[in-house]
Amino acid sequence: MKNKEKALLDIKNLNISYRTKNGEAKAVRDASITISQGEIIGIAGESGSGKSTLANAAARLLDKSAKVISGEIVFEDTDILKLTEAQMQSIRGAKIGMIFQNPASSFNPVYTIGNQIIEALTCHIKLTRKQAHDKAVIMLKTAGLENAEYIMKQYPHQLSGGMLQRAMIAMALMCSPKLLIADEATTALDASVQAQILRLLKDISIQENISIMFITHNLLALKQICDKIAVMYGGRIVETGSTDEIFTAPAHPYTRGLIDCMPDIGSHERYLKTLQGEPADILRVFKGCEFAERCPECMKICIKQKPPKTQLSENHFASCWMHCKAEVKISEQC
Ligand SMILES: Nc1ncnc2c1ncn2[C@@H]1O[C@H](COP(=O)(O)OP(=O)(O)OP(=O)(O)O)[C@@H](O)[C@H]1O
Ligand SMILES: [Mg+2]
């Protein structure tokens, strides 16, 4: 972990539920993660594992039906859950930037790209229009759009998906945020544009010392840019570790399952492996581990009792009974 003593974002024991007609859907369960300044953290997990709910909470952009049941989201020493919406607005955009999967829906189709980027800047920082225009041109170039003056005059529908995503990154970086939340930001792009955007995000993080929370179900993308990774299952963070630890010594059977499902580049196998079973039902209250019913290594204790978080190395943690030696000895396989 970089800058060990100073966390930029510290999410502590966060529980978030959605009110649904079938009951309380527990989308995030007791999640804790820390992001240091300049660090890139990847959030991995299957669809529905709670990645976006966690990311939206970090920017206080949760859906109206969501409720933070308990926990803290400390950004620069302030629990943002305690701020008013007006106070939050001054942080969002200025200190926390966001980029999403579908940039087309983040831009207004009736205004030029230039107008929208300038607006994003001037609502937080006092600048003349000329100063804002010049900064927008620089940021578009930083985001890899060399013909920035031309792009400024275009409407969103006149740009390709990759160009629009770069413009979105430029807009998110306009106020020099400390944290960038990228939720499936490269998922809709083809492989070569995806690789370029990943490289760009990594370069920007290094040059500007920006932290990035990078959310995706694409483990290959995480492997390319992240310093550390948190793996979510059924709303719970089941493992965190450095990218190297997660890929070379995955400690949770779910993480191992996800890695086994990664397409093997150069492999001649025709079929991708898939994880057996259904994702955890978030309406359910689990006495034990949420993954137990799908786990190839499930023991009786896994059904009955929640696994504690076990520290495996300085920054590597997993919540799995397999790592609790005394209990494993006395528990039987399911
Ligand atoms: N507004 C909502 N109302 C009710 N349930 C919701 C709402 N938004 C999300 N959920 C549920 O919360 C759970 C977590 O959703 P979330 O979008 O955080 O998952 P995710 O990991 O981002 O998935 P994906 O990879 O598909 O984007 C899912 O079961 C989802 O159906
Ligand atoms: Mg999502």
Coordinates of N, CA and C in Angstrom, one line a residue, residues 33 99 168 246 271:
I33 N -12.9 -1.0 3.0 CA -11.7 -0.9 2.1 C -11.0 0.4 2.4
I99 N -16.3 8.3 -13.8 CA -16.6 7.9 -15.2 C -17.3 6.6 -15.2
M168 N -15.0 12.0 -21.5 CA -15.6 11.8 -20.2 C -14.5 11.9 -19.1
I246 N -3.3 -11.5 -5.3 CA -4.6 -12.0 -5.8 C -4.5 -13.0 -7.0
Y271 N -14.2 -23.4 -25.2 CA -15.3 -23.0 -24.3 C -14.7 -22.4 -23.1

